[in-house]
mmCIF file of C-alpha atoms in Angstrom:
data_model
loop_
_atom_site.group_PDB
_atom_site.id
_atom_site.type_symbol
_atom_site.label_atom_id
_atom_site.label_comp_id
_atom_site.label_asym_id
_atom_site.label_seq_id
_atom_site.Cartn_x
_atom_site.Cartn_y
_atom_site.Cartn_z
ATOM 1 C CA UNK S 1 67.860 40.588 113.528
ATOM 2 C CA UNK S 2 68.497 44.265 113.961
ATOM 3 C CA UNK S 3 70.332 46.630 116.122
ATOM 4 C CA UNK S 4 71.099 50.311 116.732
ATOM 5 C CA UNK S 5 74.800 49.479 116.531
ATOM 6 C CA UNK S 6 77.353 50.792 118.959
ATOM 7 C CA UNK S 7 80.098 48.872 117.444
ATOM 8 C CA UNK S 8 81.764 50.312 114.101
ATOM 9 C CA UNK S 9 79.750 49.667 110.955
ATOM 10 C CA UNK S 10 81.798 49.085 107.833
ATOM 11 C CA UNK S 11 82.340 52.224 105.660
ATOM 12 C CA UNK S 12 84.062 50.383 102.911
ATOM 13 C CA UNK S 13 83.744 47.115 101.157
ATOM 14 C CA UNK S 14 87.149 46.037 102.481
ATOM 15 C CA UNK S 15 85.645 46.110 106.017
ATOM 16 C CA UNK S 16 82.925 43.546 105.240
ATOM 17 C CA UNK S 17 85.287 40.822 106.530
ATOM 18 C CA UNK S 18 84.540 37.107 107.200
ATOM 19 C CA UNK S 19 84.523 37.710 110.809
ATOM 20 C CA UNK S 20 82.090 40.778 110.585
ATOM 21 C CA UNK S 21 79.574 39.056 108.272
ATOM 22 C CA UNK S 22 79.849 35.641 110.089
ATOM 23 C CA UNK S 23 78.905 37.533 113.400
ATOM 24 C CA UNK S 24 75.870 39.166 111.791
ATOM 25 C CA UNK S 25 74.686 35.861 110.254
ATOM 26 C CA UNK S 26 75.377 33.849 113.365
ATOM 27 C CA UNK S 27 77.562 31.237 111.468
ATOM 28 C CA UNK S 28 81.314 30.971 110.852
ATOM 29 C CA UNK S 29 82.036 31.679 107.318
ATOM 30 C CA UNK S 30 84.724 29.889 105.460
ATOM 31 C CA UNK S 31 84.891 32.142 102.403
ATOM 32 C CA UNK S 32 82.958 34.926 100.646
ATOM 33 C CA UNK S 33 83.054 36.276 97.014
ATOM 34 C CA UNK S 34 81.917 39.603 95.948
ATOM 35 C CA UNK S 35 80.198 38.588 92.611
ATOM 36 C CA UNK S 36 78.995 42.078 91.642
ATOM 37 C CA UNK S 37 78.381 45.592 92.888
ATOM 38 C CA UNK S 38 75.811 48.379 92.200
ATOM 39 C CA UNK S 39 77.169 51.726 93.128
ATOM 40 C CA UNK S 40 74.772 54.480 94.229
ATOM 41 C CA UNK S 41 73.769 56.567 97.241
ATOM 42 C CA UNK S 42 73.368 53.286 98.915
ATOM 43 C CA UNK S 43 75.461 50.664 97.251
ATOM 44 C CA UNK S 44 74.464 47.126 96.903
ATOM 45 C CA UNK S 45 77.348 44.494 97.150
ATOM 46 C CA UNK S 46 76.414 40.881 96.221
ATOM 47 C CA UNK S 47 78.207 37.856 97.972
ATOM 48 C CA UNK S 48 78.338 34.244 97.501
ATOM 49 C CA UNK S 49 78.994 32.723 100.862
ATOM 50 C CA UNK S 50 80.532 29.310 101.906
ATOM 51 C CA UNK S 51 79.945 28.404 105.657
ATOM 52 C CA UNK S 52 82.302 26.310 107.805
ATOM 53 C CA UNK S 53 79.158 24.169 108.531
ATOM 54 C CA UNK S 54 77.918 23.206 105.157
ATOM 55 C CA UNK S 55 74.637 22.106 106.814
ATOM 56 C CA UNK S 56 73.549 25.459 107.924
ATOM 57 C CA UNK S 57 70.257 27.007 106.740
ATOM 58 C CA UNK S 58 71.701 30.514 106.513
ATOM 59 C CA UNK S 59 71.786 32.292 103.161
ATOM 60 C CA UNK S 60 74.461 31.526 100.598
ATOM 61 C CA UNK S 61 73.665 34.490 98.413
ATOM 62 C CA UNK S 62 73.110 37.827 100.044
ATOM 63 C CA UNK S 63 72.837 41.538 99.075
ATOM 64 C CA UNK S 64 74.497 43.986 101.565
ATOM 65 C CA UNK S 65 73.202 47.526 101.186
ATOM 66 C CA UNK S 66 74.995 50.604 102.809
ATOM 67 C CA UNK S 67 77.107 53.574 101.952
ATOM 68 C CA UNK S 68 80.492 52.109 101.410
ATOM 69 C CA UNK S 69 82.262 55.300 100.654
ATOM 70 C CA UNK S 70 83.969 57.130 103.440
ATOM 71 C CA UNK S 71 84.090 60.395 101.578
ATOM 72 C CA UNK S 72 80.502 60.288 100.992
ATOM 73 C CA UNK S 73 79.736 59.386 104.616
ATOM 74 C CA UNK S 74 81.810 62.370 105.683
ATOM 75 C CA UNK S 75 79.926 64.752 103.361
ATOM 76 C CA UNK S 76 76.395 63.495 104.244
ATOM 77 C CA UNK S 77 75.795 60.880 107.040
ATOM 78 C CA UNK S 78 73.220 58.279 105.991
ATOM 79 C CA UNK S 79 71.100 55.970 108.021
ATOM 80 C CA UNK S 80 68.314 53.466 107.414
ATOM 81 C CA UNK S 81 64.817 53.763 108.959
ATOM 82 C CA UNK S 82 64.622 50.940 111.734
ATOM 83 C CA UNK S 83 61.130 50.016 110.910
ATOM 84 C CA UNK S 84 59.001 49.775 107.825
ATOM 85 C CA UNK S 85 55.352 49.005 107.211
ATOM 86 C CA UNK S 86 54.407 45.290 107.269
ATOM 87 C CA UNK S 87 52.099 45.950 104.380
ATOM 88 C CA UNK S 88 54.862 46.229 101.785
ATOM 89 C CA UNK S 89 56.694 43.317 100.109
ATOM 90 C CA UNK S 90 60.263 42.899 101.097
ATOM 91 C CA UNK S 91 63.215 40.611 100.473
ATOM 92 C CA UNK S 92 63.994 38.478 103.426
ATOM 93 C CA UNK S 93 66.126 40.424 105.895
ATOM 94 C CA UNK S 94 68.861 38.733 107.801
ATOM 95 C CA UNK S 95 70.350 41.653 109.720
ATOM 96 C CA UNK S 96 70.172 45.497 109.938
ATOM 97 C CA UNK S 97 71.931 48.001 111.995
ATOM 98 C CA UNK S 98 72.309 51.729 112.174
ATOM 99 C CA UNK S 99 74.743 54.163 113.612
ATOM 100 C CA UNK S 100 75.063 57.948 113.735
ATOM 101 C CA UNK S 101 76.632 57.920 110.158
ATOM 102 C CA UNK S 102 75.805 54.706 108.479
ATOM 103 C CA UNK S 103 72.919 52.149 107.964
ATOM 104 C CA UNK S 104 73.524 48.600 106.739
ATOM 105 C CA UNK S 105 71.084 45.806 105.742
ATOM 106 C CA UNK S 106 71.738 42.262 104.766
ATOM 107 C CA UNK S 107 68.998 40.796 102.628
ATOM 108 C CA UNK S 108 68.395 37.836 100.004
ATOM 109 C CA UNK S 109 69.998 38.328 96.682
ATOM 110 C CA UNK S 110 66.763 38.338 94.778
ATOM 111 C CA UNK S 111 68.460 37.408 91.384
ATOM 112 C CA UNK S 112 69.064 33.874 92.913
ATOM 113 C CA UNK S 113 65.383 33.522 93.512
ATOM 114 C CA UNK S 114 64.275 33.923 89.904
ATOM 115 C CA UNK S 115 63.498 37.760 90.239
ATOM 116 C CA UNK S 116 64.394 40.004 87.331
ATOM 117 C CA UNK S 117 64.883 43.681 87.116
ATOM 118 C CA UNK S 118 63.874 45.813 84.132
ATOM 119 C CA UNK S 119 65.848 48.763 82.827
ATOM 120 C CA UNK S 120 64.921 51.986 84.488
ATOM 121 C CA UNK S 121 63.396 53.396 81.326
ATOM 122 C CA UNK S 122 61.264 50.198 80.546
ATOM 123 C CA UNK S 123 57.711 50.371 79.814
ATOM 124 C CA UNK S 124 55.225 48.969 82.426
ATOM 125 C CA UNK S 125 51.624 47.789 82.276
ATOM 126 C CA UNK S 126 49.077 50.129 84.271
ATOM 127 C CA UNK S 127 48.583 47.033 86.739
ATOM 128 C CA UNK S 128 52.326 46.891 87.613
ATOM 129 C CA UNK S 129 52.437 50.719 88.104
ATOM 130 C CA UNK S 130 49.402 50.594 90.331
ATOM 131 C CA UNK S 131 51.112 47.813 92.301
ATOM 132 C CA UNK S 132 54.177 50.109 92.860
ATOM 133 C CA UNK S 133 51.876 52.975 94.070
ATOM 134 C CA UNK S 134 50.406 50.568 96.543
ATOM 135 C CA UNK S 135 53.841 49.702 97.692
ATOM 136 C CA UNK S 136 54.882 53.316 98.195
ATOM 137 C CA UNK S 137 51.733 54.136 100.015
ATOM 138 C CA UNK S 138 52.429 51.324 102.480
ATOM 139 C CA UNK S 139 55.772 52.884 103.051
ATOM 140 C CA UNK S 140 54.613 56.598 103.430
ATOM 141 C CA UNK S 141 50.982 56.493 104.852
ATOM 142 C CA UNK S 142 52.104 54.804 108.093
ATOM 143 C CA UNK S 143 54.126 57.981 109.017
ATOM 144 C CA UNK S 144 51.962 60.628 107.445
ATOM 145 C CA UNK S 145 51.955 63.745 109.664
ATOM 146 C CA UNK S 146 54.671 62.544 112.043
ATOM 147 C CA UNK S 147 57.956 64.059 112.807
ATOM 148 C CA UNK S 148 61.344 63.800 114.758
ATOM 149 C CA UNK S 149 59.157 64.004 117.909
ATOM 150 C CA UNK S 150 57.600 60.644 117.021
ATOM 151 C CA UNK S 151 60.650 58.899 115.404
ATOM 152 C CA UNK S 152 64.301 60.204 115.826
ATOM 153 C CA UNK S 153 65.267 59.090 112.327
ATOM 154 C CA UNK S 154 62.562 61.306 110.540
ATOM 155 C CA UNK S 155 64.393 64.528 109.740
ATOM 156 C CA UNK S 156 64.201 66.993 106.788
ATOM 157 C CA UNK S 157 67.014 65.835 104.490
ATOM 158 C CA UNK S 158 65.241 66.760 101.192
ATOM 159 C CA UNK S 159 67.295 69.783 100.387
ATOM 160 C CA UNK S 160 70.787 68.069 100.701
ATOM 161 C CA UNK S 161 69.324 64.841 99.124
ATOM 162 C CA UNK S 162 67.895 66.655 96.009
ATOM 163 C CA UNK S 163 71.063 68.704 95.644
ATOM 164 C CA UNK S 164 73.200 65.601 95.841
ATOM 165 C CA UNK S 165 71.186 63.833 93.166
ATOM 166 C CA UNK S 166 71.067 66.893 90.853
ATOM 167 C CA UNK S 167 74.887 67.554 91.075
ATOM 168 C CA UNK S 168 75.496 64.693 88.764
ATOM 169 C CA UNK S 169 72.680 65.577 86.348
ATOM 170 C CA UNK S 170 74.761 66.385 83.365
ATOM 171 C CA UNK S 171 76.894 63.217 83.812
ATOM 172 C CA UNK S 172 73.747 60.971 84.169
ATOM 173 C CA UNK S 173 71.472 62.500 81.705
ATOM 174 C CA UNK S 174 73.351 64.461 79.015
ATOM 175 C CA UNK S 175 76.671 62.663 78.627
ATOM 176 C CA UNK S 176 77.364 60.248 75.719
ATOM 177 C CA UNK S 177 76.875 56.641 76.806
ATOM 178 C CA UNK S 178 73.717 57.318 78.726
ATOM 179 C CA UNK S 179 70.651 55.037 78.206
ATOM 180 C CA UNK S 180 68.832 55.900 75.093
ATOM 181 C CA UNK S 181 65.143 56.183 76.022
ATOM 182 C CA UNK S 182 63.693 55.434 72.611
ATOM 183 C CA UNK S 183 65.540 52.042 72.369
ATOM 184 C CA UNK S 184 64.622 50.949 75.761
ATOM 185 C CA UNK S 185 61.026 51.751 75.121
ATOM 186 C CA UNK S 186 61.041 49.660 72.007
ATOM 187 C CA UNK S 187 62.804 46.796 73.825
ATOM 188 C CA UNK S 188 60.198 46.891 76.583
ATOM 189 C CA UNK S 189 57.293 46.961 74.052
ATOM 190 C CA UNK S 190 58.746 43.824 72.282
ATOM 191 C CA UNK S 191 59.381 42.121 75.604
ATOM 192 C CA UNK S 192 55.790 42.601 76.383
ATOM 193 C CA UNK S 193 54.870 40.803 73.233
ATOM 194 C CA UNK S 194 56.812 37.613 74.213
ATOM 195 C CA UNK S 195 60.111 38.545 72.517
ATOM 196 C CA UNK S 196 62.161 38.963 75.595
ATOM 197 C CA UNK S 197 64.043 35.671 75.237
ATOM 198 C CA UNK S 198 65.871 36.471 72.031
ATOM 199 C CA UNK S 199 68.520 38.978 71.039
ATOM 200 C CA UNK S 200 67.225 42.327 69.537
ATOM 201 C CA UNK S 201 69.548 44.293 67.224
ATOM 202 C CA UNK S 202 68.936 47.794 66.611
#
């Protein structure tokens, strides 16, 4: 289910209340626990949900993605494209909505479905890279040559987006504590040889 929201969309994690989430999932929620959070331009908040009706088929583990930082929203409004290519592989979506400044999606928490996520600097086989390129092609090719005239949500936000990402370059890339590329490459190579289940000490 999706909507171009006219009601208020949460701008902070504290606004993801039982009532709001229950209304979007169509079930009364007894409790929800924020088990982890991944911060970013679009943050991902993971919740474990307990429903008032224990027999419901609604999800018990979800990922809610949006810009849950009022200061960031004020500096650069963000929204989510309302439609994407059906040729791409997606997690199951339970609800999505947009406003003039915010976009939120509620999807399955893939980690509870057996999916794993490699480090950003891990090594990948050619076949997996090609699959990723195919997925990106499915995203971009559908709208090639189109503009705001065709879709209101298409606009040239590359300049502010690139500036936003590069502003934190030193903190992400050069500061102590950053990921060590050489170590991750060695770990990725060992994992590819069947050693991913053990503990690697370097």
